[in-house]
């Protein structure tokens, strides 16, 4: 623990003894707390085999045969991944275009791009999704499928967050890089495309991956507008098996495993970038400063300049 | 725009945003208190507390807020019988506050922990040399400095929390997004006006908060 060493000395024999005693005391408290939770759920028979059986084998309820994984969780997971992947690709494109637009020398490009980015960062994703889902018919003359409501909502919000991240990354590339490129006779577009964006993109890779976690989590908003993603499909499962609490626990576990893996990838990429030295200190600082807090939901990420 | 000429609709709009503000206020206070406690756990010399803090952060950071709030309703209320009030609306409101606080506390904890890392080692060493214990060190020396450097991230968290409060609608709390949905469903021909009013209200609420927090952060930052 790096942070730990700031606050206390390397424990000596007495401190180790004391820490051990405190560990036991707090350990017992934690166990007591967990036992309390266990008992609370036990009192309403949440741990019975009937409620957990659907996660291990195909069961027949009221003459209806169903399997939690193949009938509900896996199709739902697939839909979640599909929406997350589509939204992430579109958000990357959106972020790239708007970060470059915000760095433009022309006021008439820079200012509107800034307004768009600030707007979509401040409006909750759910508001966007409702607008598209329930108002889409009135505005566009056609019903917008839940998939696209979710994907477009997530794209606009996460694209705006990424636009700010890219902008910080591009600005953090040392001036000498673009000066050298200009002196070689490259045009503005070439400098951006061949010199600045590749360097910024590599240093921003961890930020991009952690934003993917946000997108993946936020696809759960699809539940509210009937997009059959993991949350909604899982819920169809518990309606059949009547095991809401165990189902939510299993669904949470699935999300935690997937997002944990993504976070791990982000850490590995960061370490690799550090080792290869592809990031200069300034872009690294920019990446750290803009690293999305990953709050997700109605919209997380950085606010304010 | 005549949808907002109807007093009932105007009331729904105002109530929606009032609920958002109330959810945000209550959850922000609870999340800040809990988040500081969790951060203290995560940097403490006691391994069990560190594991507790880390477990909380991993659990809530990787779970969608929709799931957390639904679990508060189906798990805490329906299954376990946690009841804050006889009134179903008040009860759902507090269930939503529970979910929002537990979720946001994980992010507050991580922000404060990163703030603690910005405090120079010499500060803690000097405090230890003066004979201050871990908790005195944390309370008197480290946290006051760390809190000043996490003003900006806490501002982002507050902004995100305000937007996240719209998810309380999933368990029937009448907040802004569900008010907007209801208005669109009954006045579809004015969808754009309705969306514009709700969206711009969020912009008007949150963009100044963002600037205020970054101005505050600049003022409070410990110059070293």
Coordinates of C-alpha atoms in Angstrom, one line a residue:
Chain A
X1 CA 0.0 0.0 0.0
X2 CA 1.7 3.2 -1.2
X3 CA -0.9 5.4 0.4
X4 CA -0.6 3.5 3.7
X5 CA 3.1 4.2 4.1
X6 CA 2.4 8.0 4.2
X7 CA 0.3 7.7 7.3
X8 CA 2.0 5.3 9.6
X9 CA 5.4 3.9 10.3
X10 CA 6.4 0.4 9.2
X11 CA 4.7 -1.5 12.0
X12 CA 7.0 -2.7 14.8
X13 CA 6.3 -5.7 17.1
X14 CA 3.8 -3.7 19.2
X15 CA 2.0 -2.1 16.3
X16 CA 1.8 -5.5 14.6
X17 CA 0.3 -7.0 17.7
X18 CA -2.2 -4.1 17.9
X19 CA -3.1 -4.4 14.2
X20 CA -3.7 -8.1 14.7
X21 CA -6.0 -7.4 17.7
X22 CA -7.8 -4.7 15.7
X23 CA -8.1 -7.0 12.7
X24 CA -9.7 -9.7 14.9
X25 CA -12.1 -7.1 16.4
X26 CA -13.1 -5.5 13.2
X27 CA -13.1 -8.9 11.5
X28 CA -15.6 -10.2 14.0
X29 CA -17.7 -7.0 13.4
X30 CA -17.6 -7.6 9.6
X31 CA -18.5 -11.2 10.0
X32 CA -21.3 -10.2 12.4
X33 CA -22.6 -7.7 9.8
X34 CA -22.4 -10.3 7.0
X35 CA -24.2 -12.8 9.3
X36 CA -26.9 -10.2 10.0
X37 CA -27.4 -9.7 6.2
X38 CA -27.4 -13.5 5.8
X39 CA -30.0 -13.8 8.5
X40 CA -32.2 -11.0 7.2
X41 CA -32.4 -12.8 3.8
X42 CA -32.6 -16.2 5.4
X43 CA -35.7 -15.1 7.4
X44 CA -37.5 -14.8 4.0
X45 CA -36.1 -18.0 2.6
X46 CA -33.7 -16.4 0.1
X47 CA -31.1 -19.1 0.5
X48 CA -33.2 -22.1 -0.2
X49 CA -32.1 -24.5 -2.9
X50 CA -35.3 -23.8 -4.9
X51 CA -34.3 -20.2 -5.3
X52 CA -30.7 -21.0 -6.3
X53 CA -31.3 -24.1 -8.3
X54 CA -32.1 -22.2 -11.6
X55 CA -28.5 -21.0 -11.7
X56 CA -27.2 -24.5 -11.7
X57 CA -29.6 -26.6 -13.8
X58 CA -32.6 -26.4 -16.0
X59 CA -35.8 -26.3 -14.0
X60 CA -39.5 -26.8 -14.7
X61 CA -41.8 -24.3 -13.1
X62 CA -45.6 -24.8 -13.6
X63 CA -44.9 -27.0 -16.6
X64 CA -42.6 -24.5 -18.1
X65 CA -39.0 -25.6 -18.6
X66 CA -36.4 -22.8 -18.4
X67 CA -32.7 -22.4 -18.0
X68 CA -31.4 -19.2 -16.4
X69 CA -28.3 -19.0 -18.5
X70 CA -29.3 -20.1 -21.9
X71 CA -32.8 -18.5 -21.8
X72 CA -32.1 -15.3 -20.1
X73 CA -28.6 -14.3 -18.9
X74 CA -26.6 -15.2 -22.0
X75 CA -29.0 -13.6 -24.6
X76 CA -29.2 -10.6 -22.3
X77 CA -25.4 -10.4 -21.9
X78 CA -25.1 -10.6 -25.7
X79 CA -27.5 -7.7 -26.1
X80 CA -25.6 -5.7 -23.4
X81 CA -22.3 -6.3 -25.1
X82 CA -23.8 -5.4 -28.5
X83 CA -25.2 -2.1 -27.3
X84 CA -22.0 -1.3 -25.3
X85 CA -19.7 -2.1 -28.3
X86 CA -21.9 -0.1 -30.8
X87 CA -22.2 2.9 -28.4
X88 CA -18.4 2.8 -27.6
X89 CA -17.4 2.9 -31.3
X90 CA -19.8 5.7 -32.1
X91 CA -18.7 7.6 -28.9
X92 CA -15.1 7.3 -30.0
X93 CA -16.0 8.7 -33.4
X94 CA -18.1 11.5 -31.8
X95 CA -15.3 12.2 -29.3
X96 CA -12.6 12.4 -32.0
X97 CA -14.6 14.7 -34.2
X98 CA -15.6 17.1 -31.4
X99 CA -12.2 17.2 -29.7
X100 CA -10.7 18.3 -33.0
X101 CA -13.5 20.7 -33.6
X102 CA -13.0 22.3 -30.2
X103 CA -9.3 22.8 -31.0
X104 CA -10.1 24.4 -34.3
X105 CA -8.8 27.9 -35.0
X106 CA -12.1 28.9 -36.4
X107 CA -14.5 30.4 -33.9
X108 CA -17.6 29.2 -35.9
X109 CA -16.5 25.6 -35.4
X110 CA -15.0 25.8 -32.0
X111 CA -17.9 27.5 -30.2
X112 CA -20.8 25.4 -31.5
X113 CA -18.7 22.2 -30.8
X114 CA -18.1 23.5 -27.2
X115 CA -21.8 24.1 -26.7
X116 CA -22.7 20.6 -27.9
X117 CA -20.1 19.0 -25.7
X118 CA -21.1 21.0 -22.6
X119 CA -24.8 20.3 -23.3
X120 CA -24.5 16.6 -23.5
X121 CA -22.3 16.3 -20.5
X122 CA -24.9 18.1 -18.4
X123 CA -28.0 16.3 -19.5
X124 CA -28.7 12.9 -17.8
X125 CA -28.5 10.0 -20.2
X126 CA -31.9 8.8 -19.1
X127 CA -33.4 12.1 -20.3
X128 CA -31.9 11.5 -23.8
X129 CA -33.1 7.9 -23.8
X130 CA -36.7 9.0 -22.8
X131 CA -36.7 11.7 -25.4
X132 CA -35.7 9.2 -28.2
X133 CA -37.9 6.4 -26.9
X134 CA -41.1 8.2 -26.1
X135 CA -40.8 11.4 -28.3
X136 CA -38.9 9.9 -31.2
X137 CA -42.1 9.2 -33.1
X138 CA -43.2 12.8 -32.8
X139 CA -39.9 14.3 -33.7
X140 CA -38.6 12.0 -36.4
X141 CA -41.9 10.5 -37.6
X142 CA -40.8 7.0 -36.8
X143 CA -40.5 4.9 -33.7
X144 CA -36.9 4.6 -32.5
X145 CA -36.2 1.0 -31.4
X146 CA -35.0 0.7 -27.8
X147 CA -31.6 -0.4 -29.0
X148 CA -31.0 2.8 -30.8
X149 CA -32.4 5.0 -28.0
X150 CA -29.9 3.4 -25.6
X151 CA -27.0 3.5 -28.1
X152 CA -27.6 7.1 -29.2
X153 CA -28.1 8.3 -25.6
X154 CA -24.9 6.6 -24.5
X155 CA -23.0 7.8 -27.6
X156 CA -23.8 11.5 -27.1
X157 CA -22.9 11.5 -23.4
X158 CA -19.8 9.3 -23.5
X159 CA -18.7 10.9 -26.8
X160 CA -18.8 14.3 -25.0
X161 CA -16.8 12.9 -22.1
X162 CA -14.2 11.4 -24.5
X163 CA -14.1 14.6 -26.5
X164 CA -12.9 16.4 -23.4
X165 CA -10.4 13.6 -22.6
X166 CA -9.0 13.7 -26.2
X167 CA -8.8 17.4 -26.1
X168 CA -6.7 17.4 -23.0
X169 CA -4.6 14.6 -24.5
X170 CA -4.0 16.4 -27.8
X171 CA -3.1 19.6 -26.0
X172 CA -0.7 17.8 -23.8
X173 CA 1.5 16.6 -26.7
X174 CA 4.6 18.8 -26.5
X175 CA 4.5 21.8 -28.8
X176 CA 7.8 20.8 -30.4
X177 CA 6.1 17.8 -32.0
X178 CA 3.7 20.0 -34.0
X179 CA 6.3 22.7 -34.6
X180 CA 8.6 20.1 -36.1
X181 CA 5.8 18.7 -38.3
X182 CA 4.9 22.2 -39.5
X183 CA 8.5 22.9 -40.3
X184 CA 8.6 19.7 -42.4
X185 CA 5.8 21.2 -44.5
X186 CA 2.9 19.2 -43.2
X187 CA -0.5 20.8 -43.4
X188 CA -2.8 21.4 -40.4
X189 CA -4.8 18.4 -41.1
X190 CA -1.8 16.2 -41.5
X191 CA -0.3 17.4 -38.3
X192 CA -3.5 16.6 -36.4
X193 CA -3.9 13.2 -38.2
X194 CA -0.3 12.0 -38.3
X195 CA 1.4 13.6 -35.3
X196 CA -1.0 14.7 -32.6
X197 CA -3.9 12.2 -32.6
X198 CA -1.7 9.0 -32.7
X199 CA 0.3 10.2 -29.7
X200 CA -2.8 11.4 -27.8
X201 CA -4.7 8.2 -28.5
X202 CA -2.0 6.0 -27.1
X203 CA -1.7 8.0 -23.9
X204 CA -5.5 8.1 -23.6
X205 CA -6.0 4.4 -24.0
X206 CA -6.5 3.7 -20.3
X207 CA -9.1 6.5 -20.2
X208 CA -10.9 5.0 -23.2
X209 CA -11.0 1.6 -21.6
X210 CA -12.3 2.9 -18.3
X211 CA -15.0 4.8 -20.2
X212 CA -16.0 1.5 -21.7
X213 CA -16.8 0.3 -18.2
X214 CA -19.1 3.3 -17.9
X215 CA -20.8 2.5 -21.2
X216 CA -21.3 -1.1 -20.2
X217 CA -22.8 -0.2 -16.8
X218 CA -25.1 2.4 -18.4
X219 CA -26.6 -0.1 -20.9
X220 CA -28.5 -1.2 -17.8
X221 CA -30.7 1.9 -18.4
X222 CA -32.1 -0.2 -21.3
X223 CA -34.1 -1.9 -18.5
X224 CA -36.2 1.2 -18.2
X225 CA -37.1 1.4 -21.9
X226 CA -37.4 -2.4 -22.5
X227 CA -34.2 -3.0 -24.4
X228 CA -33.6 -6.7 -23.6
X229 CA -30.2 -6.4 -22.1
X230 CA -28.8 -8.3 -19.1
X231 CA -30.9 -6.5 -16.4
X232 CA -34.2 -6.9 -18.2
X233 CA -33.7 -10.4 -19.4
X234 CA -32.5 -11.4 -15.9
X235 CA -35.6 -9.9 -14.5
X236 CA -37.7 -12.0 -16.9
X237 CA -35.9 -15.0 -15.3
X238 CA -36.8 -14.1 -11.8
X239 CA -40.5 -13.6 -12.8
X240 CA -40.5 -17.3 -13.8
X241 CA -38.4 -18.7 -10.9
X242 CA -39.7 -16.2 -8.3
X243 CA -36.2 -15.6 -7.0
X244 CA -35.6 -11.8 -7.3
X245 CA -32.9 -11.5 -4.6
X246 CA -30.7 -14.4 -5.8
X247 CA -31.1 -13.2 -9.4
X248 CA -30.0 -9.7 -8.6
X249 CA -27.0 -11.1 -6.7
X250 CA -26.0 -13.2 -9.7
X251 CA -26.5 -10.4 -12.2
X252 CA -24.4 -8.1 -10.1
X253 CA -21.7 -10.7 -10.0
X254 CA -21.7 -10.9 -13.8
X255 CA -21.4 -7.1 -14.1
X256 CA -18.6 -7.1 -11.5
X257 CA -16.6 -9.9 -13.3
X258 CA -16.9 -8.2 -16.7
X259 CA -16.1 -4.7 -15.5
X260 CA -13.3 -6.0 -13.3
X261 CA -11.7 -7.6 -16.4
X262 CA -12.0 -4.3 -18.3
X263 CA -10.5 -2.4 -15.4
X264 CA -7.6 -4.9 -15.4
X265 CA -7.1 -4.4 -19.1
X266 CA -6.9 -0.6 -18.5
X267 CA -4.3 -1.1 -15.8
X268 CA -2.2 -3.4 -18.0
X269 CA -2.4 -0.9 -20.9
X270 CA -1.3 1.9 -18.6
X271 CA 1.6 -0.2 -17.3
X272 CA 2.6 -1.2 -20.8
X273 CA 2.5 2.5 -21.9
X274 CA 4.6 3.5 -19.0
X275 CA 7.1 0.7 -19.7
X276 CA 7.4 1.5 -23.4
X277 CA 7.6 5.2 -22.6
X278 CA 5.1 6.0 -25.3
X279 CA 3.6 8.7 -23.1
X280 CA 5.4 11.8 -22.2
X281 CA 4.8 13.1 -18.7
X282 CA 2.4 15.8 -19.8
X283 CA 0.0 13.5 -21.7
X284 CA 0.2 11.1 -18.8
X285 CA -0.9 13.8 -16.4
X286 CA -3.7 14.7 -18.8
X287 CA -4.8 11.1 -18.9
X288 CA -4.7 10.9 -15.1
X289 CA -6.6 14.1 -14.7
X290 CA -9.3 13.1 -17.1
X291 CA -9.5 9.5 -16.1
X292 CA -13.2 9.0 -15.8
X293 CA -14.4 8.4 -12.3
X294 CA -16.8 5.9 -14.0
X295 CA -19.9 6.9 -12.1
X296 CA -22.1 5.9 -15.0
X297 CA -25.8 5.7 -14.5
X298 CA -27.6 8.8 -15.5
X299 CA -24.2 10.1 -16.4
X300 CA -20.9 10.3 -14.5
X301 CA -17.5 11.6 -15.4
X302 CA -15.9 14.9 -15.1
X303 CA -17.8 18.1 -14.7
X304 CA -16.5 21.6 -14.9
X305 CA -13.3 22.6 -16.6
Chain B
X1 CA -44.6 25.7 -25.3
X2 CA -48.3 25.8 -24.2
X3 CA -47.8 22.5 -22.4
X4 CA -46.3 24.5 -19.6
X5 CA -49.2 26.9 -19.5
X6 CA -51.2 24.2 -17.8
X7 CA -50.6 24.7 -14.0
X8 CA -50.7 20.9 -13.4
X9 CA -47.9 20.3 -15.9
X10 CA -45.9 23.2 -14.5
X11 CA -46.3 21.6 -11.1
X12 CA -45.1 18.2 -12.3
X13 CA -42.0 19.9 -13.8
X14 CA -41.3 21.8 -10.6
X15 CA -41.9 18.8 -8.4
X16 CA -39.7 16.7 -10.6
X17 CA -36.7 19.0 -10.1
X18 CA -37.5 19.5 -6.4
X19 CA -37.3 15.8 -6.0
X20 CA -34.0 15.6 -7.9
X21 CA -32.6 18.3 -5.6
X22 CA -33.8 16.6 -2.5
X23 CA -32.5 13.2 -3.6
X24 CA -29.1 14.8 -4.4
X25 CA -28.9 16.7 -1.2
X26 CA -29.7 13.8 1.1
X27 CA -27.5 11.4 -0.9
X28 CA -24.6 13.8 -1.1
X29 CA -24.4 14.2 2.6
X30 CA -24.7 10.5 3.4
X31 CA -22.2 9.6 0.6
X32 CA -19.7 12.2 1.8
X33 CA -19.8 10.9 5.4
X34 CA -19.7 7.2 4.3
X35 CA -17.1 7.9 1.6
X36 CA -14.7 9.6 4.2
X37 CA -15.2 6.6 6.5
X38 CA -14.4 4.2 3.7
X39 CA -11.4 6.2 2.7
X40 CA -10.1 6.1 6.2
X41 CA -10.6 2.3 6.2
X42 CA -8.8 1.9 2.9
X43 CA -5.6 3.7 4.2
X44 CA -5.7 2.3 7.7
X45 CA -3.1 -0.1 9.1
X46 CA -5.7 -2.7 9.8
X47 CA -5.9 -5.3 7.0
X48 CA -9.5 -6.2 7.6
X49 CA -10.6 -2.6 7.3
X50 CA -8.6 -2.1 4.1
X51 CA -10.3 -5.2 2.7
X52 CA -13.7 -3.9 3.7
X53 CA -13.1 -0.6 2.0
X54 CA -11.7 -2.2 -1.1
X55 CA -14.6 -4.7 -1.2
X56 CA -17.2 -1.9 -1.0
X57 CA -15.5 0.1 -3.8
X58 CA -15.2 -2.9 -6.1
X59 CA -18.7 -4.0 -5.5
X60 CA -20.4 -0.6 -6.2
X61 CA -18.1 0.7 -8.8
X62 CA -18.7 -2.2 -11.1
X63 CA -22.4 -2.6 -10.6
X64 CA -24.9 -0.5 -12.6
X65 CA -26.8 2.0 -10.5
X66 CA -30.0 0.7 -12.0
X67 CA -29.3 -2.7 -10.4
X68 CA -28.3 -1.1 -7.1
X69 CA -31.5 0.9 -6.9
X70 CA -33.7 -2.1 -8.0
X71 CA -32.0 -4.2 -5.4
X72 CA -32.8 -1.6 -2.7
X73 CA -36.5 -2.1 -3.7
X74 CA -36.7 -5.8 -4.3
X75 CA -34.0 -6.9 -1.9
X76 CA -34.1 -4.5 1.1
X77 CA -37.8 -3.6 1.0
X78 CA -39.7 -6.5 -0.6
X79 CA -37.5 -9.4 0.6
X80 CA -36.0 -8.2 3.9
X81 CA -38.7 -5.7 4.9
X82 CA -36.5 -2.6 5.4
X83 CA -39.2 0.1 5.7
X84 CA -38.5 3.8 6.2
X85 CA -42.1 4.9 6.1
X86 CA -45.7 3.6 5.8
X87 CA -46.2 5.9 2.9
X88 CA -45.0 4.1 -0.2
X89 CA -43.7 7.3 -1.9
X90 CA -41.7 8.3 1.1
X91 CA -40.4 4.8 1.5
X92 CA -39.3 4.6 -2.2
X93 CA -37.6 8.0 -1.9
X94 CA -35.5 6.8 1.1
X95 CA -34.8 3.5 -0.7
X96 CA -33.5 5.5 -3.6
X97 CA -31.4 7.6 -1.3
X98 CA -29.9 4.5 0.2
X99 CA -28.9 3.1 -3.2
X100 CA -27.6 6.5 -4.4
X101 CA -25.5 7.0 -1.2
X102 CA -24.0 3.5 -1.1
X103 CA -23.1 3.8 -4.8
X104 CA -21.7 7.3 -4.7
X105 CA -19.8 6.7 -1.4
X106 CA -17.5 4.3 -3.4
X107 CA -16.5 7.1 -5.7
X108 CA -16.1 9.6 -2.9
X109 CA -13.8 7.1 -1.2
X110 CA -11.6 6.7 -4.3
X111 CA -11.5 10.5 -4.8
X112 CA -10.4 11.1 -1.2
X113 CA -7.9 8.3 -1.3
X114 CA -6.3 9.9 -4.4
X115 CA -6.3 13.2 -2.5
X116 CA -4.5 11.6 0.4
X117 CA -1.8 10.5 -2.0
X118 CA -1.2 14.1 -3.0
X119 CA -0.2 15.0 0.5
X120 CA 3.6 15.0 0.7
X121 CA 5.1 12.2 2.8
X122 CA 7.0 14.8 4.9
X123 CA 3.7 16.0 6.4
X124 CA 2.8 12.6 7.7
X125 CA 6.3 12.0 8.8
X126 CA 6.5 15.3 10.7
X127 CA 3.1 14.4 12.4
X128 CA 4.4 11.0 13.4
X129 CA 7.6 12.5 14.7
X130 CA 5.5 14.7 16.9
X131 CA 3.9 11.5 18.3
X132 CA 0.5 11.8 16.6
X133 CA -1.4 8.5 16.3
X134 CA -2.8 7.2 13.0
X135 CA -6.2 8.7 13.6
X136 CA -4.8 12.1 14.8
X137 CA -2.5 12.1 11.8
X138 CA -5.4 11.5 9.5
X139 CA -7.8 13.8 11.2
X140 CA -5.6 16.8 11.9
X141 CA -2.9 16.7 9.2
X142 CA -3.7 14.6 6.2
X143 CA -7.5 14.8 5.6
X144 CA -7.7 18.7 5.9
X145 CA -5.1 18.9 3.2
X146 CA -6.4 16.1 1.1
X147 CA -10.0 17.5 1.2
X148 CA -8.7 20.7 -0.4
X149 CA -7.1 18.9 -3.3
X150 CA -10.2 16.8 -4.0
X151 CA -12.7 19.7 -4.3
X152 CA -12.7 19.4 -8.1
X153 CA -13.3 15.6 -8.2
X154 CA -16.0 15.9 -5.5
X155 CA -17.6 18.5 -7.6
X156 CA -17.7 16.1 -10.5
X157 CA -19.1 13.4 -8.3
X158 CA -21.9 15.8 -7.1
X159 CA -22.8 16.6 -10.7
X160 CA -22.9 13.0 -11.6
X161 CA -25.0 12.3 -8.5
X162 CA -27.5 14.9 -9.6
X163 CA -27.8 13.3 -13.0
X164 CA -27.9 9.8 -11.4
X165 CA -30.8 10.8 -9.3
X166 CA -33.0 10.5 -12.4
X167 CA -32.6 6.7 -12.1
X168 CA -34.7 6.8 -8.9
X169 CA -37.6 6.9 -11.3
X170 CA -37.1 3.1 -11.8
X171 CA -38.7 2.4 -8.4
X172 CA -41.4 5.0 -8.9
X173 CA -39.9 8.1 -7.4
X174 CA -41.5 11.0 -9.3
X175 CA -38.3 12.8 -10.3
X176 CA -37.6 14.9 -13.4
X177 CA -37.1 12.2 -16.0
X178 CA -40.3 10.5 -15.2
X179 CA -42.1 13.8 -15.2
X180 CA -40.7 14.5 -18.6
X181 CA -41.7 11.0 -19.8
X182 CA -45.3 11.6 -18.6
X183 CA -45.5 15.0 -20.2
X184 CA -44.2 13.6 -23.6
X185 CA -46.7 10.8 -23.4
X186 CA -49.6 13.1 -23.0
X187 CA -48.4 16.0 -25.2
X188 CA -46.3 14.2 -27.9
X189 CA -46.7 17.0 -30.4
X190 CA -44.7 19.3 -28.1
X191 CA -41.9 16.7 -27.5
X192 CA -39.1 19.1 -28.5
X193 CA -40.3 21.9 -26.3
X194 CA -40.7 19.6 -23.3
X195 CA -37.3 18.0 -23.8
X196 CA -35.7 21.4 -24.3
X197 CA -37.1 22.7 -21.0
X198 CA -36.0 19.7 -19.0
X199 CA -32.6 19.4 -20.6
X200 CA -31.8 23.1 -20.3
X201 CA -32.9 23.1 -16.6
X202 CA -30.3 20.4 -16.0
X203 CA -27.7 22.5 -17.9
X204 CA -28.7 25.6 -16.0
X205 CA -28.4 23.7 -12.7
X206 CA -25.1 21.8 -13.4
X207 CA -22.9 23.9 -15.6
X208 CA -22.6 26.7 -12.9
X209 CA -22.0 24.0 -10.2
X210 CA -19.1 22.7 -12.4
X211 CA -17.6 26.2 -12.8
X212 CA -18.1 27.0 -9.1
X213 CA -16.3 23.9 -8.0
X214 CA -13.4 24.5 -10.3
X215 CA -13.1 28.1 -9.1
X216 CA -13.3 26.9 -5.5
X217 CA -10.7 24.2 -6.2
X218 CA -8.3 26.8 -7.6
X219 CA -8.8 29.0 -4.5
X220 CA -8.4 26.1 -2.0
X221 CA -5.6 24.2 -3.7
X222 CA -2.6 23.9 -1.4
X223 CA 0.3 25.5 -3.3
X224 CA 3.5 23.6 -2.8

